Each structure stands twice: as C-alpha cells, then as structure tokens.
Tab-separated table of C-alpha atoms in Angstrom:
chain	number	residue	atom	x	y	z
Z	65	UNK	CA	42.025	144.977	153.056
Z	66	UNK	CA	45.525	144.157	153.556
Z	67	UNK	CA	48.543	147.262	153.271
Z	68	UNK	CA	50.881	144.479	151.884
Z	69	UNK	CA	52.082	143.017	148.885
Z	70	UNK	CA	54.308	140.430	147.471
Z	71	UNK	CA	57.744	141.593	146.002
Z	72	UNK	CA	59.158	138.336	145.698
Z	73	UNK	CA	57.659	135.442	144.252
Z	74	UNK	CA	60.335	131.595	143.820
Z	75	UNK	CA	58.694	131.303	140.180
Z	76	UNK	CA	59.066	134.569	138.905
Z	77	UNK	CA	62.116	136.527	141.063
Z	78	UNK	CA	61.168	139.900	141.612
Z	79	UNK	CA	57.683	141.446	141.665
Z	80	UNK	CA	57.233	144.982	140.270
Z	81	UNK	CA	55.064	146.945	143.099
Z	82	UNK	CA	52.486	148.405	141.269
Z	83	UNK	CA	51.315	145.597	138.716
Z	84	UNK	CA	52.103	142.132	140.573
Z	85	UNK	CA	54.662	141.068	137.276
Z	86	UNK	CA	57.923	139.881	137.247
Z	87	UNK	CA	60.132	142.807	136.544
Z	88	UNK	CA	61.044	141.677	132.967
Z	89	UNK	CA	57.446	141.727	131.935
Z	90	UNK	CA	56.337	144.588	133.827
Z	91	UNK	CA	54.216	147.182	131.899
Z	92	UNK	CA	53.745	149.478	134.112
Z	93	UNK	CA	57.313	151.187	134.726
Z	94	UNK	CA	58.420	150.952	131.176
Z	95	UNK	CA	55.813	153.532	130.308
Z	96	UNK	CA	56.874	155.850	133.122
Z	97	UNK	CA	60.292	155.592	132.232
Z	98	UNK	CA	60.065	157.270	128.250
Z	99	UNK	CA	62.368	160.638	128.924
Z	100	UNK	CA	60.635	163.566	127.658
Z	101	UNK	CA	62.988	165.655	125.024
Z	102	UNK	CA	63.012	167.033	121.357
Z	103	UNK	CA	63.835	163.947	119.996
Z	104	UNK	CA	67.035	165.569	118.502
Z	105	UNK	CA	70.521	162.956	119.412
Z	106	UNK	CA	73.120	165.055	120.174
Z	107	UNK	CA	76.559	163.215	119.827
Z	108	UNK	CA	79.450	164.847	121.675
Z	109	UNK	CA	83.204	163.493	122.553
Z	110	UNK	CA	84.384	163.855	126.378
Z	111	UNK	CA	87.774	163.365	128.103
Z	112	UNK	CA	86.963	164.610	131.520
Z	113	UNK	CA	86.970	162.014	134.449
Z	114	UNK	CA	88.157	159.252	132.393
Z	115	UNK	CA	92.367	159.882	132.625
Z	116	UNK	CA	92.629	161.315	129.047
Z	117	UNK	CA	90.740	158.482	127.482
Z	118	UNK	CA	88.059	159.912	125.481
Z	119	UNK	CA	84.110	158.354	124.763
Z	120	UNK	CA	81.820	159.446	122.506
Z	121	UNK	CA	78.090	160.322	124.722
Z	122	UNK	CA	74.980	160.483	122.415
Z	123	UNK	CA	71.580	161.870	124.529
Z	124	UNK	CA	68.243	162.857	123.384
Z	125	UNK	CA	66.576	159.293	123.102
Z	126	UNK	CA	63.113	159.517	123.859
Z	127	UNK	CA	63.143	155.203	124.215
Z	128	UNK	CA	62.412	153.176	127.198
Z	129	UNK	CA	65.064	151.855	129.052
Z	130	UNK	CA	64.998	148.400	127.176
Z	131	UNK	CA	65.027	149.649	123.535
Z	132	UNK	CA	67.926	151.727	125.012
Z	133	UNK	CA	70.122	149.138	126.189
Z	134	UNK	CA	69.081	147.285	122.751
Z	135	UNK	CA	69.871	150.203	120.937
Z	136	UNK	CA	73.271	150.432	122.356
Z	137	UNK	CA	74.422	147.120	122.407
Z	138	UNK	CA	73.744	147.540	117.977
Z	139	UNK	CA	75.877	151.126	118.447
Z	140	UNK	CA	78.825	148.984	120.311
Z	141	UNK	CA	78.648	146.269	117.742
Z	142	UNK	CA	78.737	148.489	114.796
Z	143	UNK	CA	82.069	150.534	116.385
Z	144	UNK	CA	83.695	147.429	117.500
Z	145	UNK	CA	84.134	148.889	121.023
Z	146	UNK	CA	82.564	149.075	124.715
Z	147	UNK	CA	80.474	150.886	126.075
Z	148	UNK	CA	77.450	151.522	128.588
Z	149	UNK	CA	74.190	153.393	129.727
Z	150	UNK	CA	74.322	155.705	132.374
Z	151	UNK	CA	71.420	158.088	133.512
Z	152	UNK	CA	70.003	157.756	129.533
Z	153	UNK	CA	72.947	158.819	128.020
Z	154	UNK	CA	74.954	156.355	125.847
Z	155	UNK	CA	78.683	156.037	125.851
Z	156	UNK	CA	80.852	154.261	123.369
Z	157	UNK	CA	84.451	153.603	123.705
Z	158	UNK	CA	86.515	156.072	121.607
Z	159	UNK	CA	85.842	158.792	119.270
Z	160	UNK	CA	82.918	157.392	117.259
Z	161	UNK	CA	80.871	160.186	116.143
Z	162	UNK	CA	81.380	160.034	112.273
Z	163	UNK	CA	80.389	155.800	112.104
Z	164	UNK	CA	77.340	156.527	114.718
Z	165	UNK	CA	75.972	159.869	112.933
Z	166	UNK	CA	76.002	158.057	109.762
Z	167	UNK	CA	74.386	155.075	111.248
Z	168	UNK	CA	71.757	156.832	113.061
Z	169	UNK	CA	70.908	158.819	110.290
Z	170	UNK	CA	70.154	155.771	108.164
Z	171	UNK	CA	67.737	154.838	110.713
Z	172	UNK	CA	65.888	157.945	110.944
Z	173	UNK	CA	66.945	159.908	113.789
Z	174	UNK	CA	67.857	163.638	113.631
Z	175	UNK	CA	71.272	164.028	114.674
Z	176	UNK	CA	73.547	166.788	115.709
Z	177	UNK	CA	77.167	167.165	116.436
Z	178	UNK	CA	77.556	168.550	119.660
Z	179	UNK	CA	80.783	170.130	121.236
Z	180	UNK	CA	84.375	169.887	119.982
C-alpha cells in the first residue's frame, strides 16, 4: 500500500486529500467546515483599521462556506455596495444594518444589533 495520493488531476484541477474530488464537489470538507454557534446574527458597524470608513460585520452564521459566500453576494446586492468574507464574518460596505436586519429577518434568522 502506497503513502501517496493524487492532488492534482488535468481533468478536474485540484484534488481534495481526503475524498479523491475536485475541490468544487468535495463533500468531505464542507461538512467540517459548519462553525458551531447559537445561531443568533449579530450585526455591528466598525471604523477601526479601515481610515474612518465604516462597514457593517454580521457573524453568527452557522452555514458552510459556500452558502456563505452565496449568502453574501444576495446581502451586497440588496445594499447596492461591496463587500467580502473574512474568517466567517461578513462585511458590507457602509452602514447597512437597518436594510440587512430587516432582510434577514424576513428570511428567518434571529438577529441582534450589536455595538454602537
């Protein structure tokens, strides 16, 4: 038995380690990657580290990184501004928090305002 395995294939790009798929259709990792939490979004407004320019930060998903990313390319489309994903929290462009509380309340989620 052989200690190696493929992590590139030409027909399918990258190879997730554990399951042999192409990293798009891996299983494996996306059910690893579901934070753990109370399932409560917390939506706060930050200026620090960004030169006065202030972003609204929403955490407390408990979705896998795909659904995420999904989730807040709809939240960046529905404020009309940018935005990104870092470490599972979601930042949008701008104070935001009224438009996304009311949005994400529609959809089910349990929201709370967080911080001034």
């Amino acid at each position: 038995m052989s200690n190696s395995r493929s992590v590139y294939s030409t027909d399918k790009g990258r190879l997730c380690y554990d399951c042999g798929e192409s990293n798009s259709k891996c299983r494996c990792k996306i059910m690893y990657l579901v934070p753990s939490g109370d399932g409560i979004i917390r939506i706060s407004r930050e200026k620090k580290g960004r030169k006065g320019k202030g972003v609204t930060l929403l955490t407390g998903f408990l979705l896998p990184e795909p659904e995420l990313k999904n989730l807040a390319t709809k939240l960046k489309q529905i404020c009309g501004t940018g935005g990104t994903i870092k470490s599972g929290v979601i930042e949008i462009q701008g104070d935001q928090r009224e438009k996304l509380q009311s949005y994400l309340q529609q959809q089910g989620y349990k929201i709370k305002l967080a911080g001034g």
